[in-house]
Coordinates of C-alpha atoms (C1' of nucleotides) in Angstrom, one line a residue:
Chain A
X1 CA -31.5 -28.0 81.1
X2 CA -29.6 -27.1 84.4
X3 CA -27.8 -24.5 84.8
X4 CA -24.1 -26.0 84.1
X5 CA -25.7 -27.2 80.6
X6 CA -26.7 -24.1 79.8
X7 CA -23.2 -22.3 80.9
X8 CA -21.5 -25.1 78.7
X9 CA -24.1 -24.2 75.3
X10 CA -23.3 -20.6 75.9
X11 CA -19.3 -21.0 76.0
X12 CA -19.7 -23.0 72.8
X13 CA -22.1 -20.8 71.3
X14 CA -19.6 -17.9 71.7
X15 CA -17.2 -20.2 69.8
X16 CA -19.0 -20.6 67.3
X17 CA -19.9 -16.8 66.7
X18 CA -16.0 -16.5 66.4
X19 CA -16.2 -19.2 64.0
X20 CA -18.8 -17.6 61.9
X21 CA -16.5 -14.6 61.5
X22 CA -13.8 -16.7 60.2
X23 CA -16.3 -18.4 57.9
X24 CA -17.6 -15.2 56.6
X25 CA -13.8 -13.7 56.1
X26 CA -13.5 -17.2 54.1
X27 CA -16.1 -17.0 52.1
X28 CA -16.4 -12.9 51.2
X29 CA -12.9 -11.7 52.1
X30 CA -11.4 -12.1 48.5
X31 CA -14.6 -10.7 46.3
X32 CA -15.1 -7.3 44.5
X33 CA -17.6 -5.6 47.5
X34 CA -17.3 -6.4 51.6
X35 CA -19.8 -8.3 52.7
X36 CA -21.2 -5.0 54.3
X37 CA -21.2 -3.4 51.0
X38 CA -23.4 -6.3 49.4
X39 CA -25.9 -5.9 52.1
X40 CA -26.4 -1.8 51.6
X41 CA -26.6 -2.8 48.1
X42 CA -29.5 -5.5 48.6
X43 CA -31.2 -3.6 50.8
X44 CA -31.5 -0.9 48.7
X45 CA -33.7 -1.8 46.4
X46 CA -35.2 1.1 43.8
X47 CA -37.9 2.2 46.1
X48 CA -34.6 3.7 47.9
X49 CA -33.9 4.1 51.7
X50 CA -32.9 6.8 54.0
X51 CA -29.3 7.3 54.9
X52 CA -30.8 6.3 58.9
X53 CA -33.0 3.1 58.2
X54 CA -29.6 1.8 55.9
X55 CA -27.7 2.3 59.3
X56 CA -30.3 1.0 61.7
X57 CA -30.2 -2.6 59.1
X58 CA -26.3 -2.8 59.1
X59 CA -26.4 -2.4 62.9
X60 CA -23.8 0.6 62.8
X61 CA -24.2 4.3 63.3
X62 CA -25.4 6.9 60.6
X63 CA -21.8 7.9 59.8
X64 CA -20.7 4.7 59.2
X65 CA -23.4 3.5 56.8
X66 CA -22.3 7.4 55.1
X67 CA -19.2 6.4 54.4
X68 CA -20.4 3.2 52.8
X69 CA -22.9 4.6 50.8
X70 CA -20.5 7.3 49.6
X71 CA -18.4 4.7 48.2
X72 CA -21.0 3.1 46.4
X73 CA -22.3 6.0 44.7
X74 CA -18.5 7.2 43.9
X75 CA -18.4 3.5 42.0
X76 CA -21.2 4.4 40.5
X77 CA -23.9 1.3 42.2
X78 CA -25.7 3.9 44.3
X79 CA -27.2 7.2 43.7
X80 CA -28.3 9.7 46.9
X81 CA -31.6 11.5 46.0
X82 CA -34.1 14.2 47.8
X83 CA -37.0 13.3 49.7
X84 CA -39.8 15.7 48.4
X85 CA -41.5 14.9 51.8
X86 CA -38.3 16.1 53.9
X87 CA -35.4 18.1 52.7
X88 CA -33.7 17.0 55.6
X89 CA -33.2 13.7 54.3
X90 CA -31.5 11.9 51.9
X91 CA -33.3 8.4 49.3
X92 CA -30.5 6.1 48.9
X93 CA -31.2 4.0 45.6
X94 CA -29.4 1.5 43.3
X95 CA -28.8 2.3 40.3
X96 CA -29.1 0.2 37.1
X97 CA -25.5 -0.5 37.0
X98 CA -26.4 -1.0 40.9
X99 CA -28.7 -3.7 40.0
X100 CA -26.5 -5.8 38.0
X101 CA -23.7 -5.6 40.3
X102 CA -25.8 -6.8 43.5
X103 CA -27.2 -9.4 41.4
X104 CA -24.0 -10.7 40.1
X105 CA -22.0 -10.6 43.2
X106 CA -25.0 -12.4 45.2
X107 CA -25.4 -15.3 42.8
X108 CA -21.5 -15.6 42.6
X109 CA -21.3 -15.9 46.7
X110 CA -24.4 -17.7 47.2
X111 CA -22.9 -20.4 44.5
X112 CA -20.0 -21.0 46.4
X113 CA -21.4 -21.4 49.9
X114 CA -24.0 -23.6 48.1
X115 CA -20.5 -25.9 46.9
X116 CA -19.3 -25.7 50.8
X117 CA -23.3 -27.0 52.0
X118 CA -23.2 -29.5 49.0
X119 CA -20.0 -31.7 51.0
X120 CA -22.5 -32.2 53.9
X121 CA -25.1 -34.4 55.0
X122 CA -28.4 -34.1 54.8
X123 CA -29.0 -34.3 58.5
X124 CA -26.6 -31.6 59.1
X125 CA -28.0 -29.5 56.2
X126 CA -31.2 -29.9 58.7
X127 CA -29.6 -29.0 61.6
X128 CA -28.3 -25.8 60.2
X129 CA -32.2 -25.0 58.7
X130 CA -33.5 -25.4 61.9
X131 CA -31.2 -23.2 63.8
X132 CA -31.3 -20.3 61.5
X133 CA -34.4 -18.5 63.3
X134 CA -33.1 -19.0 66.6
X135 CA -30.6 -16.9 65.6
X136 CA -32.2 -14.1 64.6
X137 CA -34.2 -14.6 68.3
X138 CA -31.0 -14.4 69.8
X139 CA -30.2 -10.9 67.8
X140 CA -33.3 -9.7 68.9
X141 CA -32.8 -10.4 72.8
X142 CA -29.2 -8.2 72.5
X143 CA -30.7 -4.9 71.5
X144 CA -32.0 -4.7 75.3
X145 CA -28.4 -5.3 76.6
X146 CA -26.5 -1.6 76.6
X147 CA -22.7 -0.8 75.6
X148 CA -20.4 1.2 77.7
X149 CA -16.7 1.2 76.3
X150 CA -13.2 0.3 77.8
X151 CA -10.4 -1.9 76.7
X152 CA -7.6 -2.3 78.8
X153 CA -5.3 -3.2 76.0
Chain B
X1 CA -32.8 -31.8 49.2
X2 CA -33.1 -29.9 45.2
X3 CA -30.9 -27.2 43.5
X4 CA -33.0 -24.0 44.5
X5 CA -33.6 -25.4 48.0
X6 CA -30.0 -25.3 48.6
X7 CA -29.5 -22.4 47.5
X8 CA -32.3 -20.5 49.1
X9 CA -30.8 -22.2 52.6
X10 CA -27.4 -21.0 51.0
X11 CA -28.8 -17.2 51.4
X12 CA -30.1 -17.8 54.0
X13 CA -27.4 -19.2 56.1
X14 CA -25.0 -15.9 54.7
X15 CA -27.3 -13.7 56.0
X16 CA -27.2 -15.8 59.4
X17 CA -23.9 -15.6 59.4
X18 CA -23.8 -11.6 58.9
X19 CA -26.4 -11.6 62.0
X20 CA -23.6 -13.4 63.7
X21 CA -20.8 -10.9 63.6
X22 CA -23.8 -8.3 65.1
X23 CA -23.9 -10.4 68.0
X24 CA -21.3 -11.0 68.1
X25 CA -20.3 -7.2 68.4
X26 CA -23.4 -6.6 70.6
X27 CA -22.3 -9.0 73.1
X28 CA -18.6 -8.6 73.2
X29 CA -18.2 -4.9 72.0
X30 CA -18.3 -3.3 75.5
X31 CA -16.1 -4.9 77.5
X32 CA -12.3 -4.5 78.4
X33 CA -10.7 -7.4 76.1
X34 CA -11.8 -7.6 72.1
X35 CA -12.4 -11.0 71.1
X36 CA -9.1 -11.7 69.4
X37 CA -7.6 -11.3 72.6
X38 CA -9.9 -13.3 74.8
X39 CA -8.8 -15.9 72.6
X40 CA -5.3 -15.6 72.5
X41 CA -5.3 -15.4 76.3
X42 CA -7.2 -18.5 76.2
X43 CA -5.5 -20.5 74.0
X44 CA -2.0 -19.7 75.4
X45 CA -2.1 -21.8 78.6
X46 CA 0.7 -21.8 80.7
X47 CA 2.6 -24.3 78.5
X48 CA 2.9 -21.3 75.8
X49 CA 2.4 -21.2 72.2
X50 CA 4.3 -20.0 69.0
X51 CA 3.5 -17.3 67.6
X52 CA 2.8 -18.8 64.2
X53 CA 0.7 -21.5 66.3
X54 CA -1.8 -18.7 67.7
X55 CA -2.0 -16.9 64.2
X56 CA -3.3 -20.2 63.0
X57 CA -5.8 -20.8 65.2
X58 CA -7.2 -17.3 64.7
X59 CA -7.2 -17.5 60.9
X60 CA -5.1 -14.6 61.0
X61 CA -1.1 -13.8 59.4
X62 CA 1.8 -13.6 61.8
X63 CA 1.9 -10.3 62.1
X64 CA -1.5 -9.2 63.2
X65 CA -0.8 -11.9 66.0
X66 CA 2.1 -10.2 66.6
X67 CA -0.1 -7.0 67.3
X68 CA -2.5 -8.0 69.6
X69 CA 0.7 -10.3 71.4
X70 CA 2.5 -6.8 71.9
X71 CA -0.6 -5.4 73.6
X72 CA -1.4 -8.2 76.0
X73 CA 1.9 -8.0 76.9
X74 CA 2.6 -4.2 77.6
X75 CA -1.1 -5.3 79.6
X76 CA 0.9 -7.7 81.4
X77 CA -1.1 -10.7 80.6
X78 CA 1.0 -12.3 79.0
X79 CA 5.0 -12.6 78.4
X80 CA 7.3 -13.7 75.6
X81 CA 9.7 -16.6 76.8
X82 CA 12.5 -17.5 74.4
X83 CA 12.5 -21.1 73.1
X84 CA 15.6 -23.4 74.1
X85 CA 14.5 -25.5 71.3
X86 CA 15.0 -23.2 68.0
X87 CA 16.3 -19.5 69.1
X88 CA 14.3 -18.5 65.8
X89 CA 11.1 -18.7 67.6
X90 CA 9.2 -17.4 70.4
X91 CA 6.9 -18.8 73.2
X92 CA 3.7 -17.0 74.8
X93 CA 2.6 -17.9 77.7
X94 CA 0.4 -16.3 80.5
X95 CA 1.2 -14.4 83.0
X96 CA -0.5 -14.9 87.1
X97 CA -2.5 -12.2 86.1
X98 CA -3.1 -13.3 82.6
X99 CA -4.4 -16.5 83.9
X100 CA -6.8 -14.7 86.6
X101 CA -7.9 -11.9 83.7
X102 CA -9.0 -14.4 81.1
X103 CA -11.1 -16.4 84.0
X104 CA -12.8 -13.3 85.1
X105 CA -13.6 -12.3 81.5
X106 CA -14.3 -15.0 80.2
X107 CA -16.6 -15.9 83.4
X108 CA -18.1 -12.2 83.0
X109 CA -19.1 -13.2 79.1
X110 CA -20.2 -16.2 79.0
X111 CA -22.8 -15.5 82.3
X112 CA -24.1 -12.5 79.3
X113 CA -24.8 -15.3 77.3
X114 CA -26.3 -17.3 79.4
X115 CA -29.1 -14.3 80.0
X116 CA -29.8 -14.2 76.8
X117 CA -29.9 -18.0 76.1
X118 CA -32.3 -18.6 79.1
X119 CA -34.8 -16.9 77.5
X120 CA -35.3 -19.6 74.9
X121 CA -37.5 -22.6 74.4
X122 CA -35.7 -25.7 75.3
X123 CA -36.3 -27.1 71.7
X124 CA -34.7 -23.9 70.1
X125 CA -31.5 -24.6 72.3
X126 CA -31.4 -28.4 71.2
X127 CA -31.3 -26.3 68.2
X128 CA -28.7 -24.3 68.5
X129 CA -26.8 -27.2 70.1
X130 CA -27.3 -29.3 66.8
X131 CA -25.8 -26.8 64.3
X132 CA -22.7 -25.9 67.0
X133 CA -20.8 -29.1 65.0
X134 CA -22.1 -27.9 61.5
X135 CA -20.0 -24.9 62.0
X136 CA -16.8 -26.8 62.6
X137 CA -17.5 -28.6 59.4
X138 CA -18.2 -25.5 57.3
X139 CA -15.0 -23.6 58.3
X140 CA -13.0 -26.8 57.7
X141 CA -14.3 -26.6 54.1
X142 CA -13.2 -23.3 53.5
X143 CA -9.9 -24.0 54.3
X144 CA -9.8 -25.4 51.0
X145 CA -10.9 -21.8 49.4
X146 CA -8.4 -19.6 48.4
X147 CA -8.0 -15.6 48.2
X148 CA -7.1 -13.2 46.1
X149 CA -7.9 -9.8 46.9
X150 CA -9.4 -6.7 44.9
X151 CA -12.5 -4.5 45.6
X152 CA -14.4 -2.3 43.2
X153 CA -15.6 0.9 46.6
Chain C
dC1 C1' 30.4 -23.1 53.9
dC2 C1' 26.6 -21.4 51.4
dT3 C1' 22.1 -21.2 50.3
dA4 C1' 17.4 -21.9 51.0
dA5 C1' 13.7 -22.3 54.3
dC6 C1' 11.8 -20.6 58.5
dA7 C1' 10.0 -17.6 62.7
dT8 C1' 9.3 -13.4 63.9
dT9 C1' 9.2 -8.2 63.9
dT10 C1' 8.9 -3.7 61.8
dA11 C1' 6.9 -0.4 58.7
dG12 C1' 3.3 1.2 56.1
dG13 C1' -1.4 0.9 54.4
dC14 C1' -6.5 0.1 54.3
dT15 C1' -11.3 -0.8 55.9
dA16 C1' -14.8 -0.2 58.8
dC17 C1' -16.2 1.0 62.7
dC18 C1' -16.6 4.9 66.5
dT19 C1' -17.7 9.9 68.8
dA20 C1' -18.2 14.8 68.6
dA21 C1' -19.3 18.7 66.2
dG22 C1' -21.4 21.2 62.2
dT23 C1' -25.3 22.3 58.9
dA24 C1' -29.7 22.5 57.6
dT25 C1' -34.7 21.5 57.9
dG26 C1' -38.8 20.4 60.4
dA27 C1' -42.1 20.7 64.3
dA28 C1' -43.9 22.6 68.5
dT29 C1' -44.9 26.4 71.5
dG30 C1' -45.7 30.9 73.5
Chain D
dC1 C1' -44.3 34.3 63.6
dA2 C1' -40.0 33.8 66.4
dT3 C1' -37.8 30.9 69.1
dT4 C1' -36.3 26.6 70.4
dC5 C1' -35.8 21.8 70.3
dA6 C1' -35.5 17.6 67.6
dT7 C1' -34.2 15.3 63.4
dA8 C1' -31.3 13.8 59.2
dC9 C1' -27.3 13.8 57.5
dT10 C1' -22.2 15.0 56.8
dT11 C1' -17.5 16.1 58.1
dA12 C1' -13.5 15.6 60.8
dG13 C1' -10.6 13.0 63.5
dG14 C1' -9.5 8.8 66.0
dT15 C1' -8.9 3.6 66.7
dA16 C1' -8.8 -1.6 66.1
dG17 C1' -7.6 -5.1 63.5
dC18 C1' -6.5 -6.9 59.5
dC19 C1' -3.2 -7.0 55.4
dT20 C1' 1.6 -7.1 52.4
dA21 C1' 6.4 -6.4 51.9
dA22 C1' 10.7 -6.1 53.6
dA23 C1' 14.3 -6.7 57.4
dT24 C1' 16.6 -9.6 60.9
dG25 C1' 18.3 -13.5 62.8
dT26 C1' 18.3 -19.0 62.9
dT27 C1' 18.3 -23.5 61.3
dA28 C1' 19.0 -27.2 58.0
dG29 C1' 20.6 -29.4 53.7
dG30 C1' 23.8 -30.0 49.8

DNA sequence: CCTAACATTTAGGCTACCTAAGTATGAATG
DNA sequence: CATTCATACTTAGGTAGCCTAAATGTTAGG
């Protein structure tokens, strides 16, 4: 692939990344937890994780997967416990009403993208398979780029 | 392709599109315009466009267009031209130095992209190629899904 | 005309992110 | 041990970008 090819993937590529926002404000916007939320919830199973590794999985900083958390536990779907190993930290664990929520809210999302993949074709239900680790490749190649911060509006 | 099968691609492809809006932030959170606004810069050419025009094509309500409209303007990227057709409404256009900004940045972003998408097998960027029209159809789709809006945290 | 529909702005509110600073514990070192 | 540095988390305060509701002015239809 030459180099204008390439230039022309990546332009629509970036489109599409702006699309997949607007699918996912779509598809979760409307429902009881953000799709945030949902994942904090998921990932938490009742092993329980620490306030850092919950952060480092959404991709935000510590104080922002707090913030989360805290509202979970204040609905009552969370509960913040001590590590015997490290007093320092903080076990982050569903609880049973935790459970039923995540599992409720995930079937009830999951059905309705499965109605949106049922109107396409099986080719294109392919297509969409098959691309799904290559994203996850491309996630991985960003962590090396760094993030300065300026807007000028 | 069976019930479960679609489903578990279903998951799969929500979780995708999570990892999305990461890179999405990783690639695009550093630099001097958000998103949003490369878009609006883009999409108002020098012919101009309504206001209710660029809301649409974000997936956004008037007002927030409105917002990010005020900014690029008091940036000087833009400008707000009255329209001799219906006094009601409003045309956007670009300014000289709207026109130069959204070519450098957009330039500047998509040559990121391009690092990262070089460092792919050719067959995973046929890939992502393949499931760029996929996309379209999904969000079209959702149009048809409407919101309500209440959270439980 | 008068009323209803429309295009936009203003005002106010909320979520979810951020950075910087504070608290407390743990680990390493002289 | 005492000190110091690193780690884990929380608190406080700020911002972007979305939202709804209401205000303003314009057009179009009966």
């Amino acid at each position: 692939m030459n180099e204008q090819e390439l230039a022309s993937l990546a332009d629509r590529f970036r489109s599409m990344l702006r699309l997949a926002v607007f699918v996912s404000r779509r598809l979760d916007g409307d429902l009881e937890l953000s799709t945030t939320q949902l994942s904090i919830l998921t990932m938490c199973g009742n092993d329980g994780l620490r306030m850092g590794v919950i952060a480092g999985n959404l991709g935000v900083r510590v104080p922002s997967a707090t913030e989360q958390v805290s509202r979970l536990e204040r609905a009552g779907l969370l509960e913040r416990h001590a590590d015997p190993k490290d007093a320092r930290a903080v076990v982050v664990r569903r609880t049973p009403r935790g459970d039923k929520t995540a599992a409720e809210v995930s079937r009830r999302r999951t059905a309705r993208m499965v109605d949106v993949l049922e109107t396409l074709e099986p080719a294109e239900l392919e297509a969409l398979r098959t691309a799904l680790p290559v994203m996850d490749k491309i996630n991985e190649r960003l962590h090396s780029i760094s993030n300065p911060k300026e807007r000028i509006a």
